mmCIF file of C-alpha atoms in Angstrom:
data_model
loop_
_atom_site.group_PDB
_atom_site.id
_atom_site.type_symbol
_atom_site.label_atom_id
_atom_site.label_comp_id
_atom_site.label_asym_id
_atom_site.label_seq_id
_atom_site.Cartn_x
_atom_site.Cartn_y
_atom_site.Cartn_z
ATOM 1 C CA MET A 598 -0.068 -0.181 0.049
ATOM 2 C CA MET A 599 1.221 3.686 -0.806
ATOM 3 C CA ASP A 600 2.589 5.631 2.062
ATOM 4 C CA MET A 601 -0.109 8.285 2.297
ATOM 5 C CA GLY A 602 2.074 9.913 5.455
ATOM 6 C CA ALA A 603 1.409 13.872 5.499
ATOM 7 C CA SER A 604 4.796 14.293 6.498
ATOM 8 C CA SER A 605 6.493 13.224 3.556
ATOM 9 C CA GLY A 606 3.730 14.996 1.176
ATOM 10 C CA LEU A 607 0.957 13.053 -0.388
ATOM 11 C CA GLY A 608 2.003 9.655 -1.763
ATOM 12 C CA PHE A 609 1.179 8.600 -5.371
ATOM 13 C CA MET A 610 2.197 5.924 -7.731
ATOM 14 C CA LYS A 611 2.754 5.811 -11.508
ATOM 15 C CA MET A 612 1.106 2.687 -13.200
ATOM 16 C CA HIS A 613 0.669 1.784 -16.984
ATOM 17 C CA GLY A 614 -1.388 -0.764 -18.827
ATOM 18 C CA ALA A 615 0.223 -1.568 -22.516
ATOM 19 C CA GLY A 616 1.748 1.937 -21.974
ATOM 20 C CA ASN A 617 -1.379 3.960 -21.320
ATOM 21 C CA ASP A 618 0.321 5.511 -18.319
ATOM 22 C CA PHE A 619 -1.247 6.552 -15.038
ATOM 23 C CA VAL A 620 -0.853 8.280 -11.797
ATOM 24 C CA VAL A 621 -2.740 6.943 -9.118
ATOM 25 C CA ILE A 622 -3.486 8.656 -5.783
ATOM 26 C CA ASP A 623 -4.946 6.966 -2.944
ATOM 27 C CA SER A 624 -7.562 9.083 -0.945
ATOM 28 C CA ARG A 625 -8.885 6.370 1.071
ATOM 29 C CA GLY A 626 -9.174 7.547 5.143
ATOM 30 C CA ARG A 627 -8.467 11.126 4.296
ATOM 31 C CA GLY A 628 -12.048 12.381 4.038
ATOM 32 C CA GLY A 629 -12.910 12.851 0.428
ATOM 33 C CA ALA A 630 -11.116 13.865 -2.767
ATOM 34 C CA LEU A 631 -8.170 15.488 -2.893
ATOM 35 C CA VAL A 632 -7.495 16.032 -6.872
ATOM 36 C CA THR A 633 -8.509 19.045 -8.251
ATOM 37 C CA ALA A 634 -8.608 20.438 -12.093
ATOM 38 C CA GLY A 635 -5.650 22.584 -11.192
ATOM 39 C CA LEU A 636 -3.645 19.844 -9.535
ATOM 40 C CA ALA A 637 -4.378 17.364 -12.499
ATOM 41 C CA GLN A 638 -3.131 19.647 -15.088
ATOM 42 C CA ALA A 639 0.075 20.735 -13.057
ATOM 43 C CA LEU A 640 0.783 16.540 -12.486
ATOM 44 C CA GLY A 641 -0.178 15.744 -16.278
ATOM 45 C CA ASP A 642 2.475 18.180 -17.605
ATOM 46 C CA ARG A 643 5.275 15.758 -18.784
ATOM 47 C CA HIS A 644 8.056 18.317 -18.450
ATOM 48 C CA ARG A 645 6.759 20.104 -15.137
ATOM 49 C CA GLY A 646 5.247 17.321 -13.526
ATOM 50 C CA VAL A 647 4.721 13.767 -13.548
ATOM 51 C CA GLY A 648 3.187 13.246 -16.791
ATOM 52 C CA PHE A 649 0.280 10.708 -17.186
ATOM 53 C CA ASP A 650 -2.647 10.120 -19.769
ATOM 54 C CA GLN A 651 -5.141 9.693 -17.088
ATOM 55 C CA LEU A 652 -4.999 10.484 -13.255
ATOM 56 C CA ALA A 653 -7.326 8.213 -11.154
ATOM 57 C CA GLU A 654 -7.991 8.745 -7.695
ATOM 58 C CA ILE A 655 -9.350 6.125 -5.073
ATOM 59 C CA ARG A 656 -11.751 6.964 -2.702
ATOM 60 C CA ASP A 657 -13.719 5.492 0.119
ATOM 61 C CA GLN A 658 -17.180 3.925 -0.969
ATOM 62 C CA GLU A 659 -19.420 2.261 1.359
ATOM 63 C CA GLY A 660 -20.391 -1.255 -0.149
ATOM 64 C CA ALA A 661 -17.691 -1.649 -2.677
ATOM 65 C CA ASP A 662 -13.655 -1.948 -2.458
ATOM 66 C CA CYS A 663 -13.666 1.551 -3.412
ATOM 67 C CA ALA A 664 -14.773 4.475 -5.807
ATOM 68 C CA LEU A 665 -12.861 5.811 -8.743
ATOM 69 C CA ASP A 666 -12.778 9.031 -10.145
ATOM 70 C CA PHE A 667 -10.500 10.040 -13.489
ATOM 71 C CA TRP A 668 -8.808 13.174 -14.410
ATOM 72 C CA ASN A 669 -7.118 13.645 -18.078
ATOM 73 C CA SER A 670 -3.976 15.499 -18.517
ATOM 74 C CA ASP A 671 -5.402 18.568 -19.561
ATOM 75 C CA GLY A 672 -7.599 18.937 -16.212
ATOM 76 C CA SER A 673 -10.595 18.048 -17.611
ATOM 77 C CA ARG A 674 -12.866 14.669 -16.238
ATOM 78 C CA SER A 675 -12.925 11.259 -17.488
ATOM 79 C CA GLY A 676 -16.093 9.419 -16.810
ATOM 80 C CA THR A 677 -14.277 6.165 -17.590
ATOM 81 C CA CYS A 678 -10.686 4.679 -18.182
ATOM 82 C CA GLY A 679 -10.625 1.153 -18.646
ATOM 83 C CA ASN A 680 -6.714 0.705 -18.293
ATOM 84 C CA ALA A 681 -6.472 2.598 -14.910
ATOM 85 C CA THR A 682 -9.195 1.082 -13.728
ATOM 86 C CA ARG A 683 -7.596 -2.360 -14.668
ATOM 87 C CA CYS A 684 -4.107 -1.043 -12.726
ATOM 88 C CA VAL A 685 -6.059 0.486 -9.995
ATOM 89 C CA SER A 686 -7.794 -3.119 -9.337
ATOM 90 C CA ASP A 687 -4.235 -4.833 -9.608
ATOM 91 C CA TYR A 688 -2.994 -2.471 -6.810
ATOM 92 C CA LEU A 689 -6.120 -3.350 -4.466
ATOM 93 C CA MET A 690 -5.910 -7.154 -5.034
ATOM 94 C CA ARG A 691 -2.308 -6.859 -4.040
ATOM 95 C CA ASP A 692 -3.654 -4.863 -0.972
ATOM 96 C CA LEU A 693 -6.535 -6.817 -0.057
ATOM 97 C CA GLY A 694 -4.794 -10.354 -0.229
ATOM 98 C CA ARG A 695 -7.700 -11.068 -2.957
ATOM 99 C CA ASP A 696 -8.193 -11.937 -6.501
ATOM 100 C CA GLU A 697 -11.085 -9.813 -7.033
ATOM 101 C CA VAL A 698 -12.440 -6.104 -6.419
ATOM 102 C CA THR A 699 -15.738 -3.985 -6.786
ATOM 103 C CA LEU A 700 -14.919 -0.555 -7.896
ATOM 104 C CA VAL A 701 -17.574 2.923 -8.310
ATOM 105 C CA THR A 702 -16.794 4.591 -11.177
ATOM 106 C CA ALA A 703 -19.286 7.603 -13.019
ATOM 107 C CA ARG A 704 -19.873 4.451 -15.337
ATOM 108 C CA GLY A 705 -21.390 2.437 -12.374
ATOM 109 C CA ARG A 706 -20.457 -0.493 -10.022
ATOM 110 C CA LEU A 707 -17.166 -2.600 -12.112
ATOM 111 C CA HIS A 708 -16.167 -6.102 -11.297
ATOM 112 C CA ALA A 709 -12.276 -6.713 -11.708
ATOM 113 C CA ARG A 710 -10.228 -10.096 -11.148
ATOM 114 C CA ARG A 711 -6.735 -11.451 -11.935
ATOM 115 C CA ARG A 712 -7.150 -14.252 -14.549
ATOM 116 C CA GLU A 713 -5.218 -17.731 -14.110
ATOM 117 C CA ASP A 714 -2.362 -16.169 -16.990
ATOM 118 C CA GLY A 715 -1.783 -13.165 -14.471
ATOM 119 C CA LEU A 716 -3.813 -10.589 -16.567
ATOM 120 C CA VAL A 717 -6.055 -8.289 -14.784
ATOM 121 C CA ALA A 718 -9.641 -8.061 -16.372
ATOM 122 C CA VAL A 719 -12.187 -5.544 -15.954
ATOM 123 C CA ASN A 720 -15.916 -5.656 -16.830
ATOM 124 C CA MET A 721 -16.837 -2.249 -18.390
ATOM 125 C CA GLY A 722 -20.293 -2.584 -18.617
ATOM 126 C CA ALA A 723 -23.047 -2.918 -21.604
ATOM 127 C CA PRO A 724 -22.059 -0.482 -24.564
ATOM 128 C CA GLN A 725 -23.798 2.498 -25.308
ATOM 129 C CA LEU A 726 -25.488 2.121 -28.415
ATOM 130 C CA LEU A 727 -28.256 4.685 -28.485
ATOM 131 C CA TRP A 728 -27.389 8.508 -30.093
ATOM 132 C CA SER A 729 -28.697 10.094 -26.688
ATOM 133 C CA GLU A 730 -26.537 7.432 -24.626
ATOM 134 C CA ILE A 731 -23.015 8.380 -26.052
ATOM 135 C CA PRO A 732 -23.918 11.145 -26.247
ATOM 136 C CA LEU A 733 -24.491 12.513 -30.064
ATOM 137 C CA ALA A 734 -25.838 16.083 -31.353
ATOM 138 C CA ARG A 735 -28.803 14.957 -32.709
ATOM 139 C CA ALA A 736 -31.001 11.313 -33.399
ATOM 140 C CA MET A 737 -29.224 9.059 -36.247
ATOM 141 C CA GLU A 738 -27.979 5.649 -36.262
ATOM 142 C CA THR A 739 -24.578 5.162 -34.566
ATOM 143 C CA ASP A 740 -23.027 2.401 -36.644
ATOM 144 C CA SER A 741 -22.331 5.146 -39.868
ATOM 145 C CA LEU A 742 -22.144 8.764 -38.731
ATOM 146 C CA PRO A 743 -22.721 11.244 -41.330
ATOM 147 C CA LEU A 744 -18.987 12.024 -41.129
ATOM 148 C CA GLU A 745 -16.033 11.070 -43.955
ATOM 149 C CA GLY A 746 -15.253 7.391 -43.894
ATOM 150 C CA GLY A 747 -18.502 6.372 -42.003
ATOM 151 C CA PRO A 748 -17.340 5.971 -38.317
ATOM 152 C CA ALA A 749 -19.213 4.379 -35.871
ATOM 153 C CA ALA A 750 -20.481 5.400 -32.500
ATOM 154 C CA VAL A 751 -20.287 3.643 -29.002
ATOM 155 C CA GLY A 752 -20.349 4.817 -25.964
ATOM 156 C CA MET A 753 -18.129 3.200 -22.695
ATOM 157 C CA GLY A 754 -18.825 5.714 -20.274
ATOM 158 C CA ASN A 755 -17.707 8.087 -22.639
ATOM 159 C CA PRO A 756 -17.824 8.894 -26.282
ATOM 160 C CA HIS A 757 -15.574 6.997 -29.080
ATOM 161 C CA CYS A 758 -15.775 7.466 -32.557
ATOM 162 C CA VAL A 759 -14.282 4.295 -34.555
ATOM 163 C CA PHE A 760 -13.249 4.726 -38.050
ATOM 164 C CA PHE A 761 -12.249 1.367 -39.840
ATOM 165 C CA VAL A 762 -9.327 1.902 -42.308
ATOM 166 C CA GLU A 763 -7.011 -0.321 -44.841
ATOM 167 C CA ASP A 764 -4.249 0.966 -43.053
ATOM 168 C CA VAL A 765 -3.872 2.564 -39.876
ATOM 169 C CA GLU A 766 -0.124 3.396 -40.057
ATOM 170 C CA ALA A 767 -1.142 6.127 -42.649
ATOM 171 C CA VAL A 768 -3.585 7.609 -40.956
ATOM 172 C CA ASP A 769 -2.429 11.467 -39.889
ATOM 173 C CA LEU A 770 -3.527 10.425 -35.992
ATOM 174 C CA ALA A 771 -2.577 13.555 -34.236
ATOM 175 C CA GLY A 772 -4.479 16.035 -37.314
ATOM 176 C CA ARG A 773 -7.583 13.419 -37.957
ATOM 177 C CA GLY A 774 -7.838 12.680 -34.019
ATOM 178 C CA ALA A 775 -7.945 16.466 -33.087
ATOM 179 C CA SER A 776 -10.309 17.476 -35.755
ATOM 180 C CA VAL A 777 -12.870 14.669 -34.953
ATOM 181 C CA GLU A 778 -12.786 15.307 -31.160
ATOM 182 C CA THR A 779 -14.123 18.811 -31.471
ATOM 183 C CA ASP A 780 -16.837 17.959 -34.097
ATOM 184 C CA PRO A 781 -19.818 19.554 -33.340
ATOM 185 C CA LEU A 782 -21.465 16.245 -33.802
ATOM 186 C CA PHE A 783 -19.629 15.311 -30.319
ATOM 187 C CA PRO A 784 -21.131 18.040 -27.307
ATOM 188 C CA GLU A 785 -19.064 16.174 -24.879
ATOM 189 C CA ARG A 786 -16.288 15.507 -27.552
ATOM 190 C CA THR A 787 -14.956 12.544 -28.317
ATOM 191 C CA ASN A 788 -12.068 9.914 -28.193
ATOM 192 C CA VAL A 789 -11.177 8.840 -32.047
ATOM 193 C CA GLU A 790 -10.135 5.352 -32.952
ATOM 194 C CA PHE A 791 -8.753 4.447 -36.339
ATOM 195 C CA ALA A 792 -8.715 0.195 -36.731
ATOM 196 C CA SER A 793 -7.525 -2.069 -39.272
ATOM 197 C CA LEU A 794 -8.372 -5.845 -39.534
ATOM 198 C CA ILE A 795 -4.962 -7.746 -39.822
ATOM 199 C CA GLY A 796 -6.570 -11.286 -39.013
ATOM 200 C CA PRO A 797 -9.436 -13.229 -37.639
ATOM 201 C CA ASP A 798 -10.072 -11.601 -34.468
ATOM 202 C CA ARG A 799 -7.391 -9.137 -35.035
ATOM 203 C CA LEU A 800 -7.253 -5.657 -34.995
ATOM 204 C CA ARG A 801 -4.523 -2.892 -35.300
ATOM 205 C CA LEU A 802 -5.803 -0.143 -33.310
ATOM 206 C CA ARG A 803 -4.536 3.627 -32.584
ATOM 207 C CA VAL A 804 -6.062 6.040 -30.895
ATOM 208 C CA TRP A 805 -6.507 9.777 -30.099
ATOM 209 C CA GLU A 806 -7.775 10.041 -26.540
ATOM 210 C CA ARG A 807 -10.013 13.326 -25.728
ATOM 211 C CA GLY A 808 -8.009 15.519 -23.162
ATOM 212 C CA ALA A 809 -4.868 13.655 -23.543
ATOM 213 C CA GLY A 810 -3.946 13.239 -27.429
ATOM 214 C CA ILE A 811 -2.437 10.249 -28.914
ATOM 215 C CA THR A 812 -1.898 7.682 -26.377
ATOM 216 C CA LEU A 813 -0.222 4.108 -26.666
ATOM 217 C CA ALA A 814 -3.019 2.219 -25.707
ATOM 218 C CA CYS A 815 -6.756 2.821 -24.556
ATOM 219 C CA GLY A 816 -8.844 0.205 -22.843
ATOM 220 C CA SER A 817 -12.351 1.942 -23.038
ATOM 221 C CA GLY A 818 -11.190 2.706 -27.041
ATOM 222 C CA ALA A 819 -10.168 -1.162 -27.172
ATOM 223 C CA CYS A 820 -13.743 -2.014 -25.968
ATOM 224 C CA ALA A 821 -15.505 0.587 -28.023
ATOM 225 C CA THR A 822 -13.445 -0.850 -31.085
ATOM 226 C CA ALA A 823 -14.106 -4.434 -30.315
ATOM 227 C CA VAL A 824 -17.671 -3.588 -30.243
ATOM 228 C CA ALA A 825 -18.196 -1.565 -33.453
ATOM 229 C CA ALA A 826 -15.823 -4.491 -35.164
ATOM 230 C CA ALA A 827 -18.359 -7.384 -34.183
ATOM 231 C CA ARG A 828 -21.522 -5.026 -35.110
ATOM 232 C CA ARG A 829 -20.272 -4.521 -38.838
ATOM 233 C CA GLY A 830 -19.576 -8.245 -38.836
ATOM 234 C CA LEU A 831 -15.829 -7.838 -39.013
ATOM 235 C CA THR A 832 -14.880 -9.799 -36.173
ATOM 236 C CA GLY A 833 -16.594 -12.287 -33.487
ATOM 237 C CA ARG A 834 -16.965 -10.799 -29.936
ATOM 238 C CA GLN A 835 -13.554 -11.803 -29.019
ATOM 239 C CA VAL A 836 -11.035 -10.011 -30.041
ATOM 240 C CA ARG A 837 -7.282 -9.175 -29.801
ATOM 241 C CA LEU A 838 -6.104 -5.598 -30.047
ATOM 242 C CA GLU A 839 -2.723 -4.722 -30.910
ATOM 243 C CA MET A 840 -2.035 -1.157 -30.235
ATOM 244 C CA ASP A 841 1.060 1.098 -30.191
ATOM 245 C CA GLY A 842 1.983 0.134 -26.368
ATOM 246 C CA GLY A 843 0.865 -3.343 -26.490
ATOM 247 C CA VAL A 844 -2.006 -6.026 -26.615
ATOM 248 C CA LEU A 845 -5.351 -6.082 -25.317
ATOM 249 C CA GLU A 846 -8.278 -8.455 -25.221
ATOM 250 C CA VAL A 847 -11.782 -7.971 -25.313
ATOM 251 C CA ASP A 848 -14.701 -10.209 -24.802
ATOM 252 C CA TRP A 849 -18.448 -8.828 -25.274
ATOM 253 C CA ARG A 850 -20.560 -10.854 -23.403
ATOM 254 C CA ASP A 851 -24.057 -11.069 -22.201
ATOM 255 C CA GLU A 852 -23.153 -9.489 -18.366
ATOM 256 C CA GLY A 853 -21.130 -6.606 -20.298
ATOM 257 C CA VAL A 854 -17.657 -5.845 -22.071
ATOM 258 C CA TRP A 855 -14.837 -7.398 -20.400
ATOM 259 C CA LEU A 856 -11.030 -5.800 -20.972
ATOM 260 C CA SER A 857 -8.188 -7.757 -20.314
ATOM 261 C CA GLY A 858 -4.563 -6.899 -20.372
ATOM 262 C CA PRO A 859 -1.267 -6.377 -18.777
ATOM 263 C CA VAL A 860 -0.333 -4.105 -15.953
ATOM 264 C CA ALA A 861 2.973 -2.683 -14.434
ATOM 265 C CA ARG A 862 3.795 -0.731 -11.282
ATOM 266 C CA VAL A 863 6.661 1.704 -12.558
ATOM 267 C CA PHE A 864 7.493 3.688 -9.329
ATOM 268 C CA GLU A 865 6.205 5.147 -6.297
ATOM 269 C CA GLY A 866 6.925 9.057 -4.796
ATOM 270 C CA HIS A 867 5.328 11.913 -2.743
ATOM 271 C CA LEU A 868 4.203 15.093 -3.901
ATOM 272 C CA SER A 869 6.098 18.453 -2.976
ATOM 273 C CA PRO A 870 4.365 21.239 -1.016
ATOM 274 C CA GLU A 871 4.817 22.984 -4.027
ATOM 275 C CA MET A 872 3.062 20.862 -6.413
ATOM 276 C CA MET A 873 0.273 20.773 -3.885
ATOM 277 C CA ALA A 874 -0.061 24.062 -3.896
ATOM 278 C CA LEU A 875 -1.534 23.975 -7.302
ATOM 279 C CA ALA A 876 -4.214 22.289 -6.317
#
């Protein structure tokens, strides 16, 4: 468990799942949430802070092992983060000496477990497929949006816009991603995925994340892409996704979309009073 002693500053941990990197702050037993938009933005700076794709704050939650809040590196909030949830689940399972945990997020109650092969899996819940759930700006079918390339829209507690292309390596990810993220069709902005089919139930996937930019992997993006691919008949419901930072597995079952993959703890540290003053 992280040392959260006030004498040495607020403790944090750096973790990653397939290269999707996070700062984790354990605020349990400290009277509530400690992270603010200002602190998240300061910590997210890779030159003047710690640097991360998302920040996950663990809070006390009655009836569950914890509650989780997510922040993007630009200081905005995120409703869900699949890889951060898996990372925190790994930390909690080690801390509690168990192989299963339950976490409460803006997405609802999520169940996570450690598989026999050591990978950490989390049930991300049922995909949101109605335009109003994702949300989109107006009523429409979500399997082919009126944008160039005919992408699909899927909600996983946050919005996703999924493009299927012949060669994902040829895509201008920064240019296209930034443009689609802020398209008026998405009132809450959107994550943007570009995927290519590379084999039976295998996809090559690259991601532009809302509020973070290009990331090496994205758990909710992998889930959304697997759902969109299955709906189009490109794959079955069990999909292997090869991302810039590693491989994630998605299994779309009746009870929800299971996301599995590796987890790594990188280092632990304490935030200085100067950094905390930016909160």
